[in-house]
Amino acid sequence: GFILSHVYLAAAGEARFSYRGFLWARIARVYPLTARADIGGEALNGCAIQSAALAAMPPA
């Protein structure tokens, strides 16, 4: 986010700023990382829940 803001702030000073272009660049660069982190977090959460469920089971 910082790099995008830095680049687009310079573009705004030169009157060649495009808000639509800024949003597109931000979504295209930041969203994939966010999606991967969300998927990884959900996978870890699922493992933790499964582990807790197995630990709570009485011995056979």
mmCIF file of C-alpha atoms in Angstrom:
data_model
loop_
_atom_site.group_PDB
_atom_site.id
_atom_site.type_symbol
_atom_site.label_atom_id
_atom_site.label_comp_id
_atom_site.label_asym_id
_atom_site.label_seq_id
_atom_site.Cartn_x
_atom_site.Cartn_y
_atom_site.Cartn_z
ATOM 1 C CA GLY A 1 0.000 0.000 0.000
ATOM 2 C CA PHE A 2 2.806 2.423 0.820
ATOM 3 C CA ILE A 3 4.546 1.989 -2.533
ATOM 4 C CA LEU A 4 1.289 2.422 -4.447
ATOM 5 C CA SER A 5 0.479 5.559 -2.466
ATOM 6 C CA HIS A 6 3.961 6.932 -3.069
ATOM 7 C CA VAL A 7 3.819 6.336 -6.815
ATOM 8 C CA TYR A 8 0.293 7.655 -7.247
ATOM 9 C CA LEU A 9 0.918 10.710 -5.064
ATOM 10 C CA ALA A 10 3.687 11.685 -7.469
ATOM 11 C CA ALA A 11 1.298 11.134 -10.384
ATOM 12 C CA ALA A 12 -1.324 13.338 -8.716
ATOM 13 C CA GLY A 13 1.218 16.146 -8.486
ATOM 14 C CA GLU A 14 1.772 15.934 -12.235
ATOM 15 C CA ALA A 15 -1.991 15.920 -12.995
ATOM 16 C CA ARG A 16 -1.886 12.431 -14.535
ATOM 17 C CA PHE A 17 -3.612 10.674 -11.631
ATOM 18 C CA SER A 18 -6.412 8.237 -12.375
ATOM 19 C CA TYR A 19 -8.484 7.105 -9.404
ATOM 20 C CA ARG A 20 -9.785 4.148 -11.374
ATOM 21 C CA GLY A 21 -6.238 3.148 -12.285
ATOM 22 C CA PHE A 22 -5.168 3.501 -8.662
ATOM 23 C CA LEU A 23 -7.971 1.239 -7.438
ATOM 24 C CA TRP A 24 -7.248 -1.336 -10.134
ATOM 25 C CA ALA A 25 -3.538 -1.401 -9.299
ATOM 26 C CA ARG A 26 -4.246 -1.645 -5.582
ATOM 27 C CA ILE A 27 -6.722 -4.504 -5.936
ATOM 28 C CA ALA A 28 -4.527 -6.369 -8.434
ATOM 29 C CA ARG A 29 -1.441 -6.146 -6.215
ATOM 30 C CA VAL A 30 -2.831 -6.368 -2.694
ATOM 31 C CA TYR A 31 -5.838 -8.699 -3.007
ATOM 32 C CA PRO A 32 -3.944 -11.887 -4.009
ATOM 33 C CA LEU A 33 -1.765 -11.647 -0.900
ATOM 34 C CA THR A 34 -4.794 -11.019 1.300
ATOM 35 C CA ALA A 35 -6.633 -13.972 -0.236
ATOM 36 C CA ARG A 36 -3.663 -16.292 0.343
ATOM 37 C CA ALA A 37 -3.345 -15.161 3.951
ATOM 38 C CA ASP A 38 -7.067 -15.735 4.520
ATOM 39 C CA ILE A 39 -6.916 -19.229 3.031
ATOM 40 C CA GLY A 40 -3.833 -20.092 5.086
ATOM 41 C CA GLY A 41 -5.447 -18.773 8.251
ATOM 42 C CA GLU A 42 -8.579 -20.807 7.662
ATOM 43 C CA ALA A 43 -6.480 -23.932 7.068
ATOM 44 C CA LEU A 44 -4.607 -23.399 10.336
ATOM 45 C CA ASN A 45 -7.865 -22.740 12.144
ATOM 46 C CA GLY A 46 -9.311 -25.982 10.780
ATOM 47 C CA CYS A 47 -6.243 -27.902 11.947
ATOM 48 C CA ALA A 48 -6.514 -26.379 15.423
ATOM 49 C CA ILE A 49 -10.191 -27.271 15.696
ATOM 50 C CA GLN A 50 -9.530 -30.836 14.527
ATOM 51 C CA SER A 51 -6.633 -31.188 16.960
ATOM 52 C CA ALA A 52 -8.757 -29.930 19.865
ATOM 53 C CA ALA A 53 -11.563 -32.314 18.932
ATOM 54 C CA LEU A 54 -9.181 -35.284 18.852
ATOM 55 C CA ALA A 55 -7.641 -34.285 22.184
ATOM 56 C CA ALA A 56 -11.080 -34.089 23.802
ATOM 57 C CA MET A 57 -12.047 -37.620 22.756
ATOM 58 C CA PRO A 58 -11.888 -40.235 25.498
ATOM 59 C CA PRO A 59 -9.287 -42.962 25.043
ATOM 60 C CA ALA A 60 -10.556 -46.031 23.233
#
